[in-house]
Coordinates of C-alpha atoms and ligand atoms in Angstrom, one line a residue:
Chain A
X789 CA 34.2 -30.5 10.7
X790 CA 36.2 -27.6 11.9
X791 CA 34.9 -25.1 14.4
X792 CA 34.3 -22.6 11.7
X793 CA 32.3 -25.1 9.6
X794 CA 30.3 -26.2 12.5
X795 CA 29.4 -22.5 13.2
X796 CA 28.5 -21.9 9.5
X797 CA 26.7 -25.1 8.8
X798 CA 24.9 -25.9 12.0
X799 CA 24.8 -23.2 14.6
X800 CA 24.0 -20.3 12.4
X801 CA 21.2 -22.0 10.5
X802 CA 19.8 -23.2 13.8
X803 CA 19.9 -19.6 15.3
X804 CA 18.3 -18.4 12.1
X805 CA 15.5 -21.0 12.4
X806 CA 14.9 -20.0 16.0
X807 CA 14.7 -16.3 15.0
X808 CA 12.0 -17.2 12.5
X809 CA 9.9 -18.7 15.4
X810 CA 7.7 -15.6 15.9
X811 CA 6.9 -15.5 12.2
X812 CA 6.0 -19.2 12.1
X813 CA 4.0 -18.8 15.3
X814 CA 2.0 -15.9 13.8
X815 CA 1.3 -17.9 10.7
X816 CA 0.1 -20.8 12.8
X817 CA -2.2 -18.5 14.9
X818 CA -3.6 -17.0 11.7
X819 CA -4.3 -20.3 10.2
X820 CA -5.9 -21.8 13.3
X821 CA -8.1 -18.8 14.2
X822 CA -5.9 -18.2 17.2
X823 CA -5.5 -14.4 16.6
X824 CA -8.9 -13.9 18.1
X825 CA -11.7 -11.5 17.3
X826 CA -9.4 -8.7 16.1
X827 CA -6.7 -10.5 14.1
X828 CA -5.3 -7.2 12.7
X829 CA -4.7 -5.7 16.0
X830 CA -3.2 -9.0 17.3
X831 CA -0.9 -9.1 14.3
X832 CA 0.4 -5.6 14.7
X833 CA 1.0 -6.2 18.4
X834 CA 2.7 -9.5 17.9
X835 CA 5.2 -8.1 15.4
X836 CA 5.7 -4.9 17.5
X837 CA 6.5 -7.0 20.6
X838 CA 9.0 -9.1 18.7
X839 CA 10.6 -6.2 16.9
X840 CA 11.3 -4.6 20.3
X841 CA 12.5 -7.9 21.8
X842 CA 14.9 -8.5 18.9
X843 CA 16.2 -5.0 19.2
X844 CA 17.0 -5.7 22.9
X845 CA 18.5 -9.1 22.1
X846 CA 20.7 -7.4 19.4
X847 CA 21.8 -4.8 22.0
X848 CA 22.6 -7.5 24.5
X849 CA 25.1 -9.3 22.2
X850 CA 28.1 -7.0 22.8
X851 CA 27.7 -6.8 26.6
X852 CA 27.2 -10.5 26.8
X853 CA 30.3 -11.1 24.7
X854 CA 32.4 -8.8 26.8
X855 CA 31.1 -10.2 30.1
X856 CA 31.3 -13.8 29.2
X857 CA 34.3 -13.7 26.9
X858 CA 32.4 -15.7 24.2
X859 CA 33.8 -13.7 21.3
X860 CA 31.8 -16.0 18.9
X861 CA 28.6 -14.2 19.9
X862 CA 29.7 -11.3 17.7
X863 CA 29.1 -13.5 14.7
X864 CA 25.3 -13.4 15.4
X865 CA 25.0 -9.7 15.9
X866 CA 24.1 -8.8 12.3
X867 CA 21.6 -11.6 12.0
X868 CA 19.8 -10.7 15.1
X869 CA 19.8 -7.0 14.2
X870 CA 18.4 -7.8 10.8
X871 CA 15.7 -9.9 12.4
X872 CA 14.8 -6.9 14.7
X873 CA 14.4 -4.8 11.5
X874 CA 12.5 -7.7 9.9
X875 CA 9.9 -7.8 12.7
X876 CA 9.6 -4.0 13.0
X877 CA 9.1 -4.0 9.2
X878 CA 6.3 -6.6 9.5
X879 CA 4.8 -4.5 12.3
X880 CA 4.9 -1.4 10.1
X881 CA 3.6 -3.4 7.1
X882 CA 0.7 -4.8 9.1
X883 CA -0.2 -1.3 10.1
X884 CA 0.0 0.1 6.6
X885 CA -1.4 -2.9 4.7
X886 CA -3.9 -4.4 7.1
X887 CA -4.9 -1.8 9.6
X888 CA -5.0 1.2 7.3
X889 CA -5.2 -0.7 4.0
X890 CA -2.9 1.7 2.2
X891 CA -5.0 4.7 3.0
X892 CA -2.1 7.0 2.7
X893 CA -4.0 10.1 3.6
X894 CA -5.1 8.5 6.9
X895 CA -1.6 7.1 7.5
X896 CA 0.0 10.5 6.9
X897 CA -2.5 12.1 9.3
X898 CA -1.7 9.4 11.9
X899 CA 2.0 10.1 11.6
X900 CA 1.6 13.8 11.8
X901 CA -1.0 13.8 14.6
X902 CA -0.6 10.8 16.9
X903 CA 2.6 11.1 18.9
X904 CA 3.1 7.4 19.4
X905 CA 2.9 6.8 15.6
X906 CA 5.2 9.8 15.0
X907 CA 7.8 8.3 17.3
X908 CA 7.3 4.8 16.0
X909 CA 7.9 6.1 12.5
X910 CA 11.0 8.0 13.6
X911 CA 12.4 4.7 15.1
X912 CA 11.6 2.9 11.9
X913 CA 13.3 5.6 9.8
X914 CA 16.4 5.3 11.9
X915 CA 16.5 1.5 11.5
X916 CA 16.0 1.6 7.8
X917 CA 19.5 2.8 6.8
X918 CA 21.1 0.5 9.3
X919 CA 19.4 -2.5 7.6
X920 CA 20.5 -1.3 4.2
X921 CA 24.2 -0.8 5.3
X922 CA 24.4 -4.0 7.2
X923 CA 26.4 -5.8 4.4
X924 CA 30.2 -6.2 4.2
X925 CA 30.2 -4.1 1.1
X926 CA 28.7 -1.2 2.9
X927 CA 31.0 -1.5 5.8
X928 CA 33.9 -1.3 3.4
X929 CA 32.4 1.6 1.5
X930 CA 31.7 3.6 4.6
X931 CA 34.8 2.6 6.5
X932 CA 34.6 1.0 9.9
X933 CA 34.6 4.2 11.9
X934 CA 31.8 5.9 9.9
X935 CA 29.8 2.7 9.8
X936 CA 30.1 2.3 13.5
X937 CA 29.0 5.9 14.1
X938 CA 26.0 5.4 11.8
X939 CA 25.0 2.2 13.6
X940 CA 24.9 4.0 16.9
X941 CA 21.5 5.1 15.7
X942 CA 20.2 1.8 17.0
X943 CA 20.4 3.2 20.5
X944 CA 18.1 6.1 19.6
X945 CA 15.8 3.8 17.7
X946 CA 15.5 1.5 20.7
X947 CA 14.8 4.3 23.1
X948 CA 12.1 5.7 20.7
X949 CA 10.7 2.2 20.3
X950 CA 10.2 1.9 24.1
X951 CA 8.7 5.4 24.3
X952 CA 6.4 4.5 21.4
X953 CA 5.2 1.5 23.4
X954 CA 4.6 3.5 26.6
X955 CA 2.6 6.1 24.6
X956 CA 0.2 3.6 23.1
X957 CA -0.7 2.1 26.5
X958 CA -4.0 3.1 28.1
X959 CA -3.3 1.5 31.5
X960 CA -1.0 -1.0 32.9
X961 CA 2.7 -0.2 32.3
X962 CA 4.2 -3.3 33.8
X963 CA 5.4 -5.0 30.7
X964 CA 6.6 -1.8 29.0
X965 CA 8.5 -0.9 32.2
X966 CA 10.3 -4.2 32.1
X967 CA 11.5 -3.4 28.5
X968 CA 12.5 0.1 29.7
X969 CA 14.6 -1.4 32.5
X970 CA 16.3 -3.9 30.2
X971 CA 17.1 -1.2 27.7
X972 CA 18.4 1.1 30.4
X973 CA 20.7 -1.7 31.6
X974 CA 22.0 -2.4 28.1
X975 CA 22.7 1.3 27.4
X976 CA 24.0 1.9 30.9
X977 CA 26.5 -0.9 30.5
X978 CA 27.8 0.8 27.4
X979 CA 28.3 4.1 29.2
X980 CA 30.0 2.3 32.1
X981 CA 32.2 0.4 29.6
X982 CA 33.3 3.6 27.9
X983 CA 34.0 5.3 31.1
X984 CA 36.0 2.3 32.3
X985 CA 38.1 2.1 29.1
X986 CA 38.8 5.8 29.1
X987 CA 39.8 5.7 32.7
X988 CA 42.1 2.8 32.0
X989 CA 43.6 4.6 29.0
X990 CA 44.2 7.8 31.0
X991 CA 46.0 5.7 33.7
X992 CA 48.1 4.4 30.9
X993 CA 47.5 0.8 31.9
X994 CA 46.1 -1.8 29.7
X995 CA 42.6 -3.1 30.5
X996 CA 42.4 -6.0 32.8
X997 CA 41.2 -8.9 30.7
Chain B
X346 CA -6.9 -30.2 22.0
X347 CA -9.7 -31.5 19.8
X348 CA -12.0 -29.1 21.5
X349 CA -9.7 -26.2 20.8
X350 CA -9.7 -27.0 17.1
X351 CA -13.5 -27.3 17.0
X352 CA -13.8 -23.9 18.5
X353 CA -11.2 -22.3 16.4
X354 CA -12.9 -23.4 13.2
X355 CA -16.2 -21.9 14.5
X356 CA -14.5 -18.5 14.5
X357 CA -13.8 -18.6 10.8
X358 CA -17.3 -19.8 9.7
X359 CA -18.1 -16.3 8.7
X360 CA -20.7 -17.6 6.1
X361 CA -23.1 -18.8 8.7
X362 CA -25.1 -16.2 10.6
X363 CA -23.7 -15.5 14.1
X364 CA -26.9 -16.8 15.7
X365 CA -26.4 -20.1 14.0
X366 CA -22.9 -20.2 15.3
X367 CA -24.2 -19.3 18.7
X368 CA -26.7 -22.1 18.7
X369 CA -24.1 -24.5 17.5
X370 CA -21.9 -23.3 20.4
X371 CA -24.6 -24.0 22.9
X372 CA -25.2 -27.4 21.5
X373 CA -21.5 -28.0 21.5
X374 CA -21.1 -26.9 25.0
X375 CA -23.9 -29.1 26.3
X376 CA -22.4 -32.1 24.5
X377 CA -19.0 -31.2 25.8
X378 CA -20.4 -30.9 29.4
X379 CA -22.1 -34.3 29.1
X380 CA -18.9 -35.8 27.8
X381 CA -17.2 -34.4 30.8
X382 CA -14.7 -32.6 28.6
X383 CA -12.4 -30.2 30.5
X384 CA -14.0 -27.0 29.7
X385 CA -11.3 -25.0 31.3
X386 CA -8.7 -26.5 29.0
X387 CA -8.7 -24.3 25.9
X388 CA -8.6 -20.6 26.1
X389 CA -10.8 -20.3 23.0
X390 CA -13.7 -21.7 25.0
X391 CA -16.2 -19.3 26.4
X392 CA -17.5 -19.9 29.9
X393 CA -20.5 -22.2 29.9
X394 CA -23.5 -20.5 28.6
X395 CA -25.9 -19.0 31.2
X396 CA -29.6 -19.7 31.1
X397 CA -31.8 -18.6 28.2
X398 CA -33.9 -15.6 29.1
X399 CA -37.7 -16.0 28.9
X400 CA -40.3 -13.5 27.7
X401 CA -38.1 -11.3 25.7
X402 CA -39.9 -8.9 23.3
X403 CA -38.4 -7.1 20.3
X404 CA -37.6 -3.6 21.4
X405 CA -37.5 -0.4 19.5
X406 CA -34.3 1.2 18.1
X407 CA -32.8 -2.1 16.9
X408 CA -30.5 -1.9 13.9
X409 CA -30.8 -4.4 11.1
X410 CA -27.1 -4.6 10.7
X411 CA -25.6 -8.0 11.0
X412 CA -24.7 -8.8 14.6
X413 CA -21.1 -9.5 15.5
X414 CA -20.5 -13.2 16.2
X415 CA -21.2 -14.3 19.8
X416 CA -17.7 -15.7 19.8
X417 CA -16.2 -12.2 19.3
X418 CA -18.7 -10.6 21.6
X419 CA -17.7 -12.9 24.5
X420 CA -14.0 -13.2 23.8
X421 CA -12.9 -9.7 23.0
X422 CA -13.7 -7.4 25.9
X423 CA -12.3 -4.4 27.8
X424 CA -13.1 -5.3 31.4
X425 CA -10.0 -4.4 33.3
X426 CA -11.3 -5.9 36.5
X427 CA -10.3 -9.2 34.9
X428 CA -7.1 -8.0 33.3
X429 CA -5.8 -5.6 30.7
X430 CA -5.8 -7.7 27.6
X431 CA -9.0 -8.2 25.5
X432 CA -9.0 -11.9 26.1
X433 CA -8.4 -11.7 29.8
X434 CA -12.1 -11.1 30.8
X435 CA -13.1 -14.4 29.2
X436 CA -10.1 -16.3 30.5
X437 CA -10.1 -14.9 34.1
X438 CA -13.7 -14.7 34.9
X439 CA -14.4 -18.4 35.6
X440 CA -14.7 -17.8 39.4
X441 CA -17.0 -14.8 39.1
X442 CA -20.4 -15.3 40.8
X443 CA -23.0 -13.0 39.4
X444 CA -25.6 -14.5 41.7
X445 CA -26.8 -13.7 44.3
X446 CA -26.6 -10.0 43.4
X447 CA -27.9 -6.8 44.9
X448 CA -27.7 -3.1 44.1
X449 CA -27.4 -0.3 46.6
X450 CA -29.5 2.7 45.5
X451 CA -29.0 6.1 47.2
X452 CA -28.6 9.8 46.9
X453 CA -31.4 12.2 45.9
X454 CA -34.3 9.7 45.7
X455 CA -37.3 8.7 47.7
X456 CA -36.6 5.1 48.0
X457 CA -33.0 4.5 48.8
X458 CA -32.1 1.0 49.9
X459 CA -30.4 -2.3 48.8
X460 CA -32.4 -4.2 46.2
X461 CA -32.0 -7.7 45.1
X462 CA -31.1 -8.0 41.4
X463 CA -34.5 -9.8 40.7
X464 CA -36.3 -6.8 42.3
X465 CA -34.4 -4.3 40.3
X466 CA -35.8 -5.6 37.0
X467 CA -39.0 -7.2 38.3
X468 CA -42.1 -6.5 36.3
X469 CA -40.3 -4.7 33.5
X470 CA -40.6 -6.5 30.1
X471 CA -37.3 -7.7 28.8
X472 CA -36.5 -6.2 25.4
X473 CA -34.1 -7.2 22.7
X474 CA -32.1 -4.2 21.5
X475 CA -29.7 -4.7 18.7
X476 CA -27.3 -1.8 19.2
X477 CA -24.0 -0.7 17.7
X478 CA -21.2 -0.6 20.2
X479 CA -18.3 1.8 19.5
X480 CA -15.2 1.5 21.5
X481 CA -13.0 4.6 22.0
X482 CA -10.2 2.4 20.5
X483 CA -11.8 2.7 17.1
X484 CA -13.4 -0.7 16.8
X485 CA -17.1 -1.6 16.9
X486 CA -19.6 -4.4 17.2
X487 CA -23.3 -5.0 16.7
X488 CA -24.7 -6.7 19.8
X489 CA -28.2 -8.1 20.4
X490 CA -28.7 -7.0 24.0
X491 CA -31.5 -8.1 26.3
X492 CA -32.4 -5.5 28.8
X493 CA -34.8 -3.0 30.4
X494 CA -35.1 0.7 29.9
X495 CA -32.9 2.4 32.4
X496 CA -35.6 5.0 33.0
X497 CA -38.1 2.3 34.2
X498 CA -35.6 1.1 36.7
X499 CA -34.5 4.6 37.9
X500 CA -38.1 5.8 38.2
X501 CA -38.8 3.0 40.7
X502 CA -36.6 4.8 43.3
X503 CA -38.3 8.2 42.9
X504 CA -35.4 10.5 42.0
X505 CA -36.1 13.9 43.4
X506 CA -35.7 17.3 41.7
X507 CA -32.2 17.5 43.1
X508 CA -31.1 14.5 41.1
X509 CA -29.2 16.0 38.2
X510 CA -26.9 13.1 37.6
X511 CA -26.8 9.4 38.3
X512 CA -23.6 7.7 39.3
X513 CA -22.8 4.0 38.9
X514 CA -20.3 1.7 40.5
X515 CA -18.9 -1.7 39.6
X516 CA -18.5 -4.4 42.1
X517 CA -15.1 -4.9 43.9
X518 CA -14.2 -8.5 44.4
X519 CA -10.5 -9.0 44.1
X520 CA -10.9 -12.6 45.0
X521 CA -13.0 -13.2 41.9
X522 CA -11.6 -10.5 39.7
X523 CA -7.8 -10.8 39.2
X524 CA -7.4 -7.5 37.5
X525 CA -8.6 -5.8 40.8
X526 CA -5.5 -7.3 42.5
X527 CA -3.4 -5.0 40.4
X528 CA -3.4 -1.3 40.1
X529 CA -4.4 -1.2 36.4
X530 CA -7.1 1.3 37.4
X531 CA -8.3 2.7 40.7
X532 CA -11.1 0.5 41.9
X533 CA -14.1 0.6 42.0
X534 CA -14.7 1.6 38.4
X535 CA -17.2 4.5 38.4
X536 CA -19.3 6.0 35.7
X537 CA -22.1 8.5 35.4
X538 CA -24.7 10.1 33.2
X539 CA -26.6 13.3 33.2
X540 CA -30.2 12.6 34.3
X541 CA -31.7 13.3 30.9
X542 CA -29.2 11.0 29.3
X543 CA -30.0 8.3 31.7
X544 CA -33.8 8.7 31.2
X545 CA -33.4 8.6 27.4
X546 CA -35.3 5.6 25.9
X547 CA -32.1 4.4 24.2
X548 CA -30.4 3.9 27.6
X549 CA -30.9 0.4 28.9
X550 CA -29.7 -1.8 31.7
X551 CA -28.7 -5.0 29.9
X552 CA -29.0 -8.4 31.6
X553 CA -28.3 -10.6 28.6
X554 CA -27.2 -10.8 25.0
X555 CA -28.0 -13.2 22.2
X556 CA -31.0 -14.3 24.2
X557 CA -29.1 -15.6 27.2
X558 CA -28.0 -14.1 30.5
X559 CA -24.8 -12.1 30.4
X560 CA -21.6 -13.9 30.9
X561 CA -19.2 -12.4 33.4
X562 CA -16.9 -10.9 30.7
X563 CA -19.8 -8.9 29.4
X564 CA -20.7 -7.4 32.8
X565 CA -23.0 -9.9 34.4
X566 CA -25.5 -9.7 35.8
X567 CA -26.4 -6.1 35.2
X568 CA -24.7 -3.5 33.0
X569 CA -25.4 -0.2 31.4
X570 CA -25.7 0.2 27.7
X571 CA -25.8 3.7 26.2
X572 CA -25.1 3.1 22.5
X573 CA -24.3 6.7 21.5
X574 CA -21.4 6.9 23.8
X575 CA -18.0 5.2 23.7
X576 CA -18.1 1.8 25.3
X577 CA -16.3 2.7 28.5
X578 CA -19.4 4.7 29.6
X579 CA -21.4 1.5 29.7
X580 CA -20.3 0.4 33.1
X581 CA -20.5 -3.4 33.9
X582 CA -21.5 -5.5 36.9
X583 CA -23.2 -2.6 38.7
X584 CA -23.6 -2.7 42.5
X585 CA -24.4 0.9 43.2
X586 CA -26.6 3.6 41.8
X587 CA -26.5 7.1 43.3
X588 CA -28.5 10.1 42.3
X589 CA -26.3 13.2 42.7
X590 CA -26.7 17.0 42.1
X591 CA -23.2 17.4 40.7
X592 CA -21.3 15.7 37.9
X593 CA -20.0 12.5 39.4
X594 CA -16.3 11.4 38.9
X595 CA -15.8 8.9 36.2
X596 CA -12.8 6.5 36.0
X597 CA -11.3 7.1 32.6
X598 CA -11.9 10.8 32.9
X599 CA -9.8 10.8 36.1
X600 CA -7.1 8.6 34.4
X601 CA -6.7 10.9 31.5
X602 CA -8.9 14.1 31.5
X603 CA -7.5 15.2 28.1
X604 CA -8.3 11.9 26.5
X605 CA -11.6 10.9 28.0
X606 CA -14.4 13.3 28.8
X607 CA -17.4 12.9 31.0
X608 CA -19.7 12.9 28.0
X609 CA -17.7 10.7 25.7
X610 CA -20.3 10.9 23.0
X611 CA -19.2 9.1 19.8
X612 CA -18.0 11.9 17.6
X613 CA -16.0 11.4 14.4
X614 CA -14.9 15.0 14.4
X615 CA -13.3 15.1 17.8
X616 CA -10.2 13.0 17.8
X617 CA -8.8 11.1 20.7
X618 CA -5.0 11.9 20.9
X619 CA -4.1 8.3 20.1
X620 CA -6.9 7.1 17.9
X621 CA -8.5 8.9 15.0
X622 CA -12.2 8.7 15.7
X623 CA -13.1 9.4 12.1
X624 CA -13.2 5.7 11.3
X625 CA -13.7 2.4 13.0
X626 CA -13.1 -1.3 12.4
X627 CA -16.2 -3.4 12.7
X628 CA -15.0 -6.6 14.4
X629 CA -15.1 -9.4 11.8
X630 CA -14.7 -7.0 8.9
X631 CA -11.5 -6.0 7.1
X632 CA -11.9 -2.4 5.9
X633 CA -12.5 0.5 8.3
X634 CA -15.8 2.3 8.0
X635 CA -16.8 5.8 8.7
X636 CA -17.8 6.5 12.3
X637 CA -21.2 8.1 12.6
X638 CA -22.1 11.1 14.8
X639 CA -23.5 9.8 18.1
X640 CA -22.7 6.3 16.7
X641 CA -25.6 6.7 14.3
X642 CA -28.1 7.7 17.0
X643 CA -28.0 11.4 16.2
X644 CA -31.7 11.6 15.4
X645 CA -32.6 10.3 18.8
X646 CA -30.0 12.0 21.0
X647 CA -28.6 15.2 19.3
X648 CA -31.3 17.2 21.1
X649 CA -29.8 16.4 24.5
X650 CA -26.7 18.4 23.6
X651 CA -28.3 21.4 21.8
X652 CA -26.2 24.5 22.3
X653 CA -23.3 22.6 23.8
X654 CA -19.8 22.9 22.3
X655 CA -19.0 19.2 21.8
X656 CA -15.3 20.0 21.3
X657 CA -15.3 21.3 24.8
X658 CA -17.7 18.8 26.3
X659 CA -16.1 15.7 24.7
Ligands
LIG1289 C1 11.5 0.5 16.1 C2 10.2 0.7 15.7 C3 9.0 0.1 16.5 C4 9.0 -0.7 17.6 C5 10.1 -1.3 18.4 C6 7.5 -0.8 17.9 C7 7.0 -1.6 18.9 C8 5.7 -1.6 19.3 C9 5.2 -2.3 20.5 C10 6.1 -3.1 21.4 C11 3.9 -2.1 20.5 C12 2.9 -2.6 21.6 C13 2.5 -4.0 21.3 C14 1.6 -4.6 22.3 O1 0.8 -3.9 22.9 O2 1.8 -5.8 22.6 C15 3.5 -1.3 19.4 C16 2.2 -0.9 19.1 C17 1.9 -0.2 17.9 N1 2.8 0.2 16.9 FE1 4.8 0.0 16.9 N2 6.8 -0.2 17.0 C18 7.7 0.5 16.1 C19 7.3 1.2 15.0 C20 6.1 1.5 14.6 C21 5.7 2.1 13.3 C22 6.7 2.7 12.3 C23 4.3 2.2 13.3 C24 3.4 2.7 12.2 C25 3.7 3.7 11.5 C26 3.8 1.5 14.5 C27 2.5 1.4 14.8 C28 2.0 0.8 15.9 C29 0.6 0.7 16.3 C30 -0.5 1.2 15.4 C31 0.6 0.0 17.5 C32 -0.7 -0.2 18.3 C33 -1.4 -1.5 17.9 C34 -2.7 -1.6 18.6 O3 -2.8 -1.6 19.8 O4 -3.7 -1.6 17.8 N3 4.9 1.1 15.2 N4 4.7 -1.0 18.6

């Protein structure tokens, strides 16, 4: 098997299976009564947590690739990003279909009135076009530059996701703070990277490897 | 592992009445204890049941709605002293010792002092009161409490005419309550009622539920239950009662004055900024139901607030 075949036939399916873990885990909890006394709340929270985690993992791919030099990591970025959207979608779907049971009037009132829902919805709305345009066809259609510009919306969506989390908390911000720091590090690295590359360009010297 | 599965299946037996599940659980726990099974193993397991309460009469005001399963009542709790997640109180309260217990009574009253738990309730008939419990987070339960009228207890200590409010305090025992080793909330947890609210016949001090002594996660050994107010008013594991002439500070009100008022009466028309209060989910049921004014106790308590703007005094 060539390296490419190994990547396509073994590594990618394995990563895919691992990414399905939170879904399988949720199904197992649901079947075994492990979701507790309020399974709807537990489901929403489970998928919300994993949506945010996958967003952060997706944002970590590029920094990790540049820092470690493992360029192969780039091949997993789309899959992880789509899983982030998948879990955020399940989170949203659990809210709409289980928590509110398609009571659109109540859902609309929630979106309009409750800041943390408004912000969560904005984050979801930002992610939606990114998921749609994640295919090769769309990259071609938009052109690399425009596609890239569009997909920078993921930064805003992640920031909104963390704010959404902070706003829904009653007390005890420790876990949310950890996410906020990780996100700040991931975005901070990008700023630093841009500044570094610009400085190098201005100096007219190629980047040190 | 076997134990966990047995417990897990109990949760889903929604066809049997909660009481039947409860009795089954007790039987199960005894068997398990005899068998020497590691009770601490599975987190689905409630702490071993406390003793059954004797001489309990049927009290007034009970609803005939179906009680929430004892499993849910003892595993889904907001009691930040044991941690911020709903399952923490059950999981983290194994070392909590509700006995011996005493309550310090003070402020504007004739008989201040420190009273043993047994003396606080001595001579007062224990009543079963099946009440609705509405949490500010828009979920609700129906719980068969066992308790005594709060008025009977307070009257023991001879509140004077200066007593306009009564303040309550929860025990502080960081060694036994892991949540208190964090700064989730400022400790101790404090709550309070206006005197006429406290003296209302609906207000009770609960010492048990489902016929047995309270478990630590439900506020053992002594907790307030004011069913027309959001759950956070019904302070748990009380060690201090003080009669005051001014409105006492209350924990959640201090945490978020805009979100949690002193009165905190269940009111579907006044929204919390993060939860619509118009509807609620009854634990164990799928569809949300309409929330009732004063949690369905309007007939009994609306008079307490005559002439008050409940949007202002939320
Ligand atoms: C990028 C988008 C989003 C992310 C990353 C996200 C993430 C999260 C996280 C991490 C939590 C806290 C979970 C916990 O406490 O363990 C949460 C809670 C919640 N989210 Fe989202 N969310 C997003 C979008 C949405 C949307 C679109 C809605 C609905 C319109 C929504 C509704 C909720 C609700 C209702 C809760 C509270 C659950 C409860 O405590 O009952 N979220 N979300």
